[in-house]
GROMACS .gro file of C-alpha atoms in nm:
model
  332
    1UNK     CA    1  11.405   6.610  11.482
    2UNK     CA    2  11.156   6.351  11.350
    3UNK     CA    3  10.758   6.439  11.295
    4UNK     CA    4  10.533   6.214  11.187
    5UNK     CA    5  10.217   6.212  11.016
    6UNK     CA    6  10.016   5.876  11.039
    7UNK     CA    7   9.690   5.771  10.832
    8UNK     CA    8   9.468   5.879  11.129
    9UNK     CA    9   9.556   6.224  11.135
   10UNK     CA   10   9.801   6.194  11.477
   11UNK     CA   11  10.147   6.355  11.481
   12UNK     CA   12  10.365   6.207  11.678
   13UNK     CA   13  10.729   6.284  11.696
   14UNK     CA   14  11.028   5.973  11.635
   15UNK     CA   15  11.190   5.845  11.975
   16UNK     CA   16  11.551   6.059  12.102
   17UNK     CA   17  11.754   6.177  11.811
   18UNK     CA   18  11.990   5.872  11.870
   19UNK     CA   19  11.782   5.603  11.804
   20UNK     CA   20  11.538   5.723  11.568
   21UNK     CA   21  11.224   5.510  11.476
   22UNK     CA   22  11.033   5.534  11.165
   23UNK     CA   23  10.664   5.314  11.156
   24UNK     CA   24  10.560   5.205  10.798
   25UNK     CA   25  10.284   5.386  10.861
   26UNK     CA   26  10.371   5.704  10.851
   27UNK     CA   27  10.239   5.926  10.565
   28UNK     CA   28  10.464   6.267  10.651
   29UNK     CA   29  10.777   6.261  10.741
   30UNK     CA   30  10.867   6.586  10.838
   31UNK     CA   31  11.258   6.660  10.913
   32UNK     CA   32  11.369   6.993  11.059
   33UNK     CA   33  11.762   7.014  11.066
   34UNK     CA   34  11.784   6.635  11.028
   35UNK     CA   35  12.123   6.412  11.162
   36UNK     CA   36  12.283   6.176  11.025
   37UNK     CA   37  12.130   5.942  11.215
   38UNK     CA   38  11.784   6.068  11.190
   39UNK     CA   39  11.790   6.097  10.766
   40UNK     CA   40  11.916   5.720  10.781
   41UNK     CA   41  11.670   5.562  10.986
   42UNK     CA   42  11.414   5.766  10.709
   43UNK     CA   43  11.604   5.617  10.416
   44UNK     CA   44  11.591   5.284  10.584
   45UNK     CA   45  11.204   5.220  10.680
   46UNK     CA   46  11.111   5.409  10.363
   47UNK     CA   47  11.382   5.330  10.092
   48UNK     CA   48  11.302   5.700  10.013
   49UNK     CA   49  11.691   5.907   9.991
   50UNK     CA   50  11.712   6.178  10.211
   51UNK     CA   51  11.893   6.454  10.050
   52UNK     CA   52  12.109   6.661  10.199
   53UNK     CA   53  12.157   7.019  10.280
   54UNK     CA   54  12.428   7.072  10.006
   55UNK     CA   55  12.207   6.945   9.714
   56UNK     CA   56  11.918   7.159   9.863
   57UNK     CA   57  12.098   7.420   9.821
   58UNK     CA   58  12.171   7.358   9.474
   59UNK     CA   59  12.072   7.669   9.240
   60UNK     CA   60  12.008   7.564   8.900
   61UNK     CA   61  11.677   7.416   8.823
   62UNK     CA   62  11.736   7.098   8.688
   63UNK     CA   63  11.887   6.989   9.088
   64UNK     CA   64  11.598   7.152   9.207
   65UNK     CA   65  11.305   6.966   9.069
   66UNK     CA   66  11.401   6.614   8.976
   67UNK     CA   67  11.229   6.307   8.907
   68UNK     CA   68  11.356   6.004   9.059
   69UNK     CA   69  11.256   5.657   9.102
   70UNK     CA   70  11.075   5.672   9.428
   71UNK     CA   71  10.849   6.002   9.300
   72UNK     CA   72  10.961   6.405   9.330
   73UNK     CA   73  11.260   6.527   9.475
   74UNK     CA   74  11.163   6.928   9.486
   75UNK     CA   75  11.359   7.238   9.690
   76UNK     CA   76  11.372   7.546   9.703
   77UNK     CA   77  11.521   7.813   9.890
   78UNK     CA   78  11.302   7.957  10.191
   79UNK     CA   79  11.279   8.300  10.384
   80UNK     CA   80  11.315   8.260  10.746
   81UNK     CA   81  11.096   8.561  10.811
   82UNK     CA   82  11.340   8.634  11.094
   83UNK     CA   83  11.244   9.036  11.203
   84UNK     CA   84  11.619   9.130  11.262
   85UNK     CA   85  11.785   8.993  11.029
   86UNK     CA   86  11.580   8.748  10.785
   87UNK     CA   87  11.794   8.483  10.597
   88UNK     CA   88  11.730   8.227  10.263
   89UNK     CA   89  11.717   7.856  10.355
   90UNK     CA   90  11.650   7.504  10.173
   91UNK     CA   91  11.371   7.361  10.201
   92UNK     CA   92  11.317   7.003  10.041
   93UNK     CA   93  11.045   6.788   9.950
   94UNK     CA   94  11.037   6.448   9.850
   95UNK     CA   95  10.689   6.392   9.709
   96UNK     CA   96  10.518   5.986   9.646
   97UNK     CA   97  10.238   5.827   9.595
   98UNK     CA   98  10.226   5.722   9.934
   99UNK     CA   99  10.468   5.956  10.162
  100UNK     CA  100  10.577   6.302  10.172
  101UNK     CA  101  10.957   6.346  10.335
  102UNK     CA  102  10.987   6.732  10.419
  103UNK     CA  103  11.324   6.871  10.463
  104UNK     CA  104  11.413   7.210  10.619
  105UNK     CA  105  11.614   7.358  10.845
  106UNK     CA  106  11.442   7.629  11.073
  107UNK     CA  107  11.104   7.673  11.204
  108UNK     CA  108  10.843   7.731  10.993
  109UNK     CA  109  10.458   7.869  11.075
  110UNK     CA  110  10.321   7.679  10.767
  111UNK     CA  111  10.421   7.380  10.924
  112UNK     CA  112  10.252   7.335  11.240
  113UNK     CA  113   9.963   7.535  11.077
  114UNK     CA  114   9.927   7.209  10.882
  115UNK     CA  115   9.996   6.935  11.095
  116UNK     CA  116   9.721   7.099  11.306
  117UNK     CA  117   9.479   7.120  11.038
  118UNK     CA  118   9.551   6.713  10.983
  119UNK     CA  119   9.480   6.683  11.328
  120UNK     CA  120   9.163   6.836  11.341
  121UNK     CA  121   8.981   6.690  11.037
  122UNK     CA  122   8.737   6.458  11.024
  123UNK     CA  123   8.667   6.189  10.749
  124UNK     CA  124   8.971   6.000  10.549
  125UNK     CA  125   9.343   6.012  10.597
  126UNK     CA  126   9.456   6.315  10.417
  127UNK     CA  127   9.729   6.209  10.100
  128UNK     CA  128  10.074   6.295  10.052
  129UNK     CA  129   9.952   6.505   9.793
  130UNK     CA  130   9.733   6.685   9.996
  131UNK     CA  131   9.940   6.726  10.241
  132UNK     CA  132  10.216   6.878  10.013
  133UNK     CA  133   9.907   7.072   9.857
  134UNK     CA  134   9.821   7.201  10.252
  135UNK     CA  135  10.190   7.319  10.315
  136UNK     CA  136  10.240   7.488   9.952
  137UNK     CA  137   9.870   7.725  10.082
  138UNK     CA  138  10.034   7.801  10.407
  139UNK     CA  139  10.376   7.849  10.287
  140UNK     CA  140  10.144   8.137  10.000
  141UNK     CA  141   9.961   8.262  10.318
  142UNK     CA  142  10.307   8.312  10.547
  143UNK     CA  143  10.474   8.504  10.221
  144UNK     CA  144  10.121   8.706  10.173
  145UNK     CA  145  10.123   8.783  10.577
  146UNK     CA  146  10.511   8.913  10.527
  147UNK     CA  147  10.445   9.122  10.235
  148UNK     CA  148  10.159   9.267  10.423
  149UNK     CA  149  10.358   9.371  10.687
  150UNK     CA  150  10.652   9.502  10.491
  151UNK     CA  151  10.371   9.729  10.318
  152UNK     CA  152  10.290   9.884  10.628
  153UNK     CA  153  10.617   9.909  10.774
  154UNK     CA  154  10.711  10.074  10.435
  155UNK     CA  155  10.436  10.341  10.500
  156UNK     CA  156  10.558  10.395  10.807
  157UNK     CA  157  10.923  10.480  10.671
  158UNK     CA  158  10.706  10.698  10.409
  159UNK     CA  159  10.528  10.937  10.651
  160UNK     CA  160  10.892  10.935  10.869
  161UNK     CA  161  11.103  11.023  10.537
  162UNK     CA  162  10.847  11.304  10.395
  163UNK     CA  163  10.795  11.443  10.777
  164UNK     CA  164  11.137  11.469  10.825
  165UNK     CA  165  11.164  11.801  10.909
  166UNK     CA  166  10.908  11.784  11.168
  167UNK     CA  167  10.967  11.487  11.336
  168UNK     CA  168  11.380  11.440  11.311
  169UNK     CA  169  11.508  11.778  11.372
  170UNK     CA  170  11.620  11.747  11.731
  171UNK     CA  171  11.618  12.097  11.935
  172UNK     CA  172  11.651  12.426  11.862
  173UNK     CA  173  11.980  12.483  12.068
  174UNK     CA  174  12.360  12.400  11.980
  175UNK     CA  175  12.519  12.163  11.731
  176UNK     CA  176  12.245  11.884  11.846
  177UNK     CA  177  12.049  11.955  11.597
  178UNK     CA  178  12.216  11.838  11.304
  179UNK     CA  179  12.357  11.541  11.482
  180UNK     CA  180  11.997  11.398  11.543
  181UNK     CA  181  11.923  11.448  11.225
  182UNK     CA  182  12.218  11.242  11.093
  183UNK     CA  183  12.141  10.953  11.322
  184UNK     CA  184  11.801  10.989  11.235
  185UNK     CA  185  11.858  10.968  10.841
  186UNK     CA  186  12.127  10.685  10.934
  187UNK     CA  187  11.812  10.499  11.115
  188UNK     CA  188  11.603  10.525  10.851
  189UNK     CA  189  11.865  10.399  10.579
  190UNK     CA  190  11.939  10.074  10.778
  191UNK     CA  191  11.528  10.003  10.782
  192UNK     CA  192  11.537  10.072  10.420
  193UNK     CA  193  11.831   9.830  10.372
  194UNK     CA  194  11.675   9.577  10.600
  195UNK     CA  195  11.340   9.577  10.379
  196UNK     CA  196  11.473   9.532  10.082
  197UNK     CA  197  11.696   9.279  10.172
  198UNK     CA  198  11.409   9.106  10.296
  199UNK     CA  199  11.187   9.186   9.967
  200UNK     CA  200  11.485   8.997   9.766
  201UNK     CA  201  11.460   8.697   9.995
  202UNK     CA  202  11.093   8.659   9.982
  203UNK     CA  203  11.120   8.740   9.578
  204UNK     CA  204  11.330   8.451   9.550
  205UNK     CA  205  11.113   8.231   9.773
  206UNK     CA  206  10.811   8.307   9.536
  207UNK     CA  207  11.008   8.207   9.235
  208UNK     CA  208  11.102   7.868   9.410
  209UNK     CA  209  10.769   7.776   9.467
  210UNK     CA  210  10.597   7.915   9.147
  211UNK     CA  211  10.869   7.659   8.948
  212UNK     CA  212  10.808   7.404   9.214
  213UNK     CA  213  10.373   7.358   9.122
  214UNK     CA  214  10.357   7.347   8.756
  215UNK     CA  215  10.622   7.079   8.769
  216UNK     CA  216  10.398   6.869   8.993
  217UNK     CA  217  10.126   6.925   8.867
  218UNK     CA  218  10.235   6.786   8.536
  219UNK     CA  219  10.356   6.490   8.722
  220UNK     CA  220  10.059   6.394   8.924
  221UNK     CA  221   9.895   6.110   8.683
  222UNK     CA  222  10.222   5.986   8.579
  223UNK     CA  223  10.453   5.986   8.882
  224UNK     CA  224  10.193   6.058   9.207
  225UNK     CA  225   9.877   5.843   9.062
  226UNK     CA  226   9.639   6.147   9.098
  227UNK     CA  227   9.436   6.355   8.840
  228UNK     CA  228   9.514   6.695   8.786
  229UNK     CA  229   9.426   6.894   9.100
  230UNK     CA  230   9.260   7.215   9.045
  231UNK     CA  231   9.403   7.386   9.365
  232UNK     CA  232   9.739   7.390   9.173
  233UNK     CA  233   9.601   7.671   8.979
  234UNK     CA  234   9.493   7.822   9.232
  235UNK     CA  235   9.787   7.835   9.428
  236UNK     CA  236   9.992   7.945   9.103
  237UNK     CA  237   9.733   8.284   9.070
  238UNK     CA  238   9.857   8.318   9.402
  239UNK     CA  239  10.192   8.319   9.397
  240UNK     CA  240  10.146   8.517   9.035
  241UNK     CA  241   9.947   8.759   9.269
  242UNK     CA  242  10.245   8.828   9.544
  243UNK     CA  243  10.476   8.793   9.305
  244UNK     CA  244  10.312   9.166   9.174
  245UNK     CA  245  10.267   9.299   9.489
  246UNK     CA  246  10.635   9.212   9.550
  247UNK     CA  247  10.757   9.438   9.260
  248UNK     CA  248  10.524   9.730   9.398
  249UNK     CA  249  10.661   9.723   9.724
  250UNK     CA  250  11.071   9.678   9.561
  251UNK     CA  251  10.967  10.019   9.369
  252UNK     CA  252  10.861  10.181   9.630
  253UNK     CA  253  11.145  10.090   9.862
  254UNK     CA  254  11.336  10.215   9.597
  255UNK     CA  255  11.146  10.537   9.587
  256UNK     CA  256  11.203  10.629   9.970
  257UNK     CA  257  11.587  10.527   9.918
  258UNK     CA  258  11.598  10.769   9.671
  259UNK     CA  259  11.419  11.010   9.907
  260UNK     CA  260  11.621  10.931  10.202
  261UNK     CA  261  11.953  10.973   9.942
  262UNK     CA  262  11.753  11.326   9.817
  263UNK     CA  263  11.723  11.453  10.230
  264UNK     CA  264  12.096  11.322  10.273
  265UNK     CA  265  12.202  11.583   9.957
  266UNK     CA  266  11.981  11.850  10.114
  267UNK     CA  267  12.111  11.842  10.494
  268UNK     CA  268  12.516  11.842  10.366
  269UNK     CA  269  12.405  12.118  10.088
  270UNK     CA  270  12.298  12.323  10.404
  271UNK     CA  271  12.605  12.221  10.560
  272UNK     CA  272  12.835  12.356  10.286
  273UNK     CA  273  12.605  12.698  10.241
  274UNK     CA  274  12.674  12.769  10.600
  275UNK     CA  275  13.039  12.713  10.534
  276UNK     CA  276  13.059  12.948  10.250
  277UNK     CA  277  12.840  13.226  10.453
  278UNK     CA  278  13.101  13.216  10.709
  279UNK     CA  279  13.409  13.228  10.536
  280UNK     CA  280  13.252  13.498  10.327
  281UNK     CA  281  13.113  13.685  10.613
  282UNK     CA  282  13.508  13.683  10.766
  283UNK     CA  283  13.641  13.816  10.472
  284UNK     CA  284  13.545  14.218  10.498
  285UNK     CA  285  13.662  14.257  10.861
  286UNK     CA  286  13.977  14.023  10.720
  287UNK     CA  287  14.030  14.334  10.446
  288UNK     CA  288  13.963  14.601  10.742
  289UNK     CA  289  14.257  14.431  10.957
  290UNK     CA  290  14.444  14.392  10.740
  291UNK     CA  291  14.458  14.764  10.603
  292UNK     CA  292  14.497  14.928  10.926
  293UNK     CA  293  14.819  14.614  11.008
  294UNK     CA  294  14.988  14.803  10.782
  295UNK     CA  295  15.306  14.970  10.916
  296UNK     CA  296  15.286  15.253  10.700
  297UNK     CA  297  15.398  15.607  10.928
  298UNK     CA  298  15.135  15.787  10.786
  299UNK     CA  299  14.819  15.651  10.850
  300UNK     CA  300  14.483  15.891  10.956
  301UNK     CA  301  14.365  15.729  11.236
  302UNK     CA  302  14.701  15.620  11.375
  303UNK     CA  303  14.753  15.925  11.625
  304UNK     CA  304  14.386  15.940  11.644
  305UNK     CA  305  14.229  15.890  11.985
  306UNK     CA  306  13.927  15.669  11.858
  307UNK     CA  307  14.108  15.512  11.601
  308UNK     CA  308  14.102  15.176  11.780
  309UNK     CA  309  13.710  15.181  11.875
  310UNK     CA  310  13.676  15.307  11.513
  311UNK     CA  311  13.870  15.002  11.379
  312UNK     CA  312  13.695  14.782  11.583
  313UNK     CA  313  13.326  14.876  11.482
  314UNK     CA  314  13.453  14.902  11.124
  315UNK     CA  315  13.527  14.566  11.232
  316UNK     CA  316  13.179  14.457  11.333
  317UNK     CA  317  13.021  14.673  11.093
  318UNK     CA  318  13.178  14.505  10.768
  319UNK     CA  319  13.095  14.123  10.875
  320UNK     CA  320  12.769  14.230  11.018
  321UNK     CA  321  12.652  14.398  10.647
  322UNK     CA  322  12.689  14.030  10.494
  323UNK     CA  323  12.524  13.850  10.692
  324UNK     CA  324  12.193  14.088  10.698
  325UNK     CA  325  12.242  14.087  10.306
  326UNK     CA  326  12.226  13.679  10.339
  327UNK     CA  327  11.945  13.684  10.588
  328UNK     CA  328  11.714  13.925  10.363
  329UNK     CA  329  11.780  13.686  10.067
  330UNK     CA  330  11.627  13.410  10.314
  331UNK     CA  331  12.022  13.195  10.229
  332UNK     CA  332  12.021  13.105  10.572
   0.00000   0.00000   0.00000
């Protein structure tokens, strides 16, 4: 899909994705998940290359922010701030004196927070440069939005992890109990996993765009035809700004992983202590059988009438010693 951005602050969208039209007008070009068709009609009305998804995609830095002869050919990968499952994709920019060319490939909040800030304005045409200036603050404010969200989400998982015992125990009755608690600790693993995958995606978005402004704005009198901008500092403390808050919120999702890892150790330690209290609760009554299976003829208690209800309690007696010696040292 074409949008459009025209010197009077309307957006208007190209005609159907066969026959794409382009006006000379247009100041913004804004592609999202462009066709063939679609990037050459741009490349045609604007003599401006399109690139394509493979060179956005591109890693080192010298494909990423390029000088070329029609202006600034800039990308960088993007978080698609998806809830379930959040993913990195290109985003370009091709950056003029006279047009900006946007390239991405999902839908973005930044950019319709833009287009309707354009629309609303009053006085002169807003610049390519401004424009690119408009989406790099809303791009900041959607990264500064998902970082504030991931902080409270991560002290939600805080007060679930350290109230653990209160909260994910189950019931009181059978073997439910420590199955809860498994799923539970499984639950909270995967949201762990989830938020820091997330935390490296947006990490790597921040590092895109912090390389992506000081290149521009050392290019703006030469290549773009406009004095330094002071909002590119601005943007840059930022950026510098998330970029911190980033690596407090990747230590402490590394703190309640290893406090999720620390409850996992506990619950199977208690699962191997009540193993050992059992087997070594079984073992006296074990010894008393086993004495009186003996086929020796002369045995006591062999031709003795209680012998067997004496066995028996000997039985009982001998496993129940152990486990009121365990239960008065507070083992179980």
């Amino acid at each position: 899909m074409i949008s459009l951005q025209g010197p009077h602050g309307a957006v208007d969208h190209a005609g159907p994705p066969g026959a794409p039209r382009v006006p000379d007008h247009a100041i913004w070009i804004d592609l999202n998940d462009p066709s063939a068709e679609e990037a050459r009609a741009v490349e045609e009305a604007t003599g401006i290359r399109v690139p394509s998804r493979t060179a956005l995609s591109e890693v080192e830095n010298s494909s990423r922010l390029r000088r070329t002869k029609a202006g600034l050919s800039l990308s960088t990968p993007m978080i698609t701030f998806d809830k379930v499952d959040s993913l990195l994709k290109p985003l370009g920019f091709v950056l003029t004196r006279d047009r900006l060319v946007t390239v991405r490939f999902h839908d973005l909040r930044a950019f319709s927070e833009v287009k309707t800030r354009i629309a609303e304005q009053d006085g002169p045409a807003a610049t390519s440069t401004e424009i690119f200036l408009l989406l790099m603050e809303e791009l900041v404010d959607s990264l500064a939005d998902a970082l504030e969200e991931m902080g409270a989400d991560l002290d939600t998982l805080s007060t679930r992890i350290f109230d653990f015992d209160v909260r994910g125990g189950g019931t009181a009755s059978g073997a439910v109990v420590p199955r809860r608690r498994d799923l539970a600790l499984r639950r909270i693993l995967r949201s762990i996993g989830r938020r820091g995958k997330a935390l490296g995606k947006i990490r790597a978005t921040l590092l895109g765009l912090e390389r992506i402004l000081p290149f521009v704005a050392g290019e703006c009198e030469g290549v773009l035809g406009v004095e330094q901008v002071p909002r590119f500092e601005t943007i840059r403390r930022d950026i510098a700004s998330l970029a911190e808050f980033e690596i407090r919120q990747s230590e402490n999702v590394q703190f309640l992983l290893d406090a999720t890892l620390g409850l996992i150790s506990i619950e199977q330690n208690n699962t191997f202590r009540v193993l050992t209290v059992v087997s070594v609760v079984g073992v006296p009554p074990t010894l008393v059988a086993s004495m009186y299976g003996m086929n020796f003829k002369h045995m006591p208690e062999l031709d003795w009438i209680y012998g067997y209800p004496y066995g028996l309690s000997l039985i009982v007696i001998s496993a129940l010693l152990p486990l009121l010696y365990f239960w008065r040292r507070g083992w179980f």
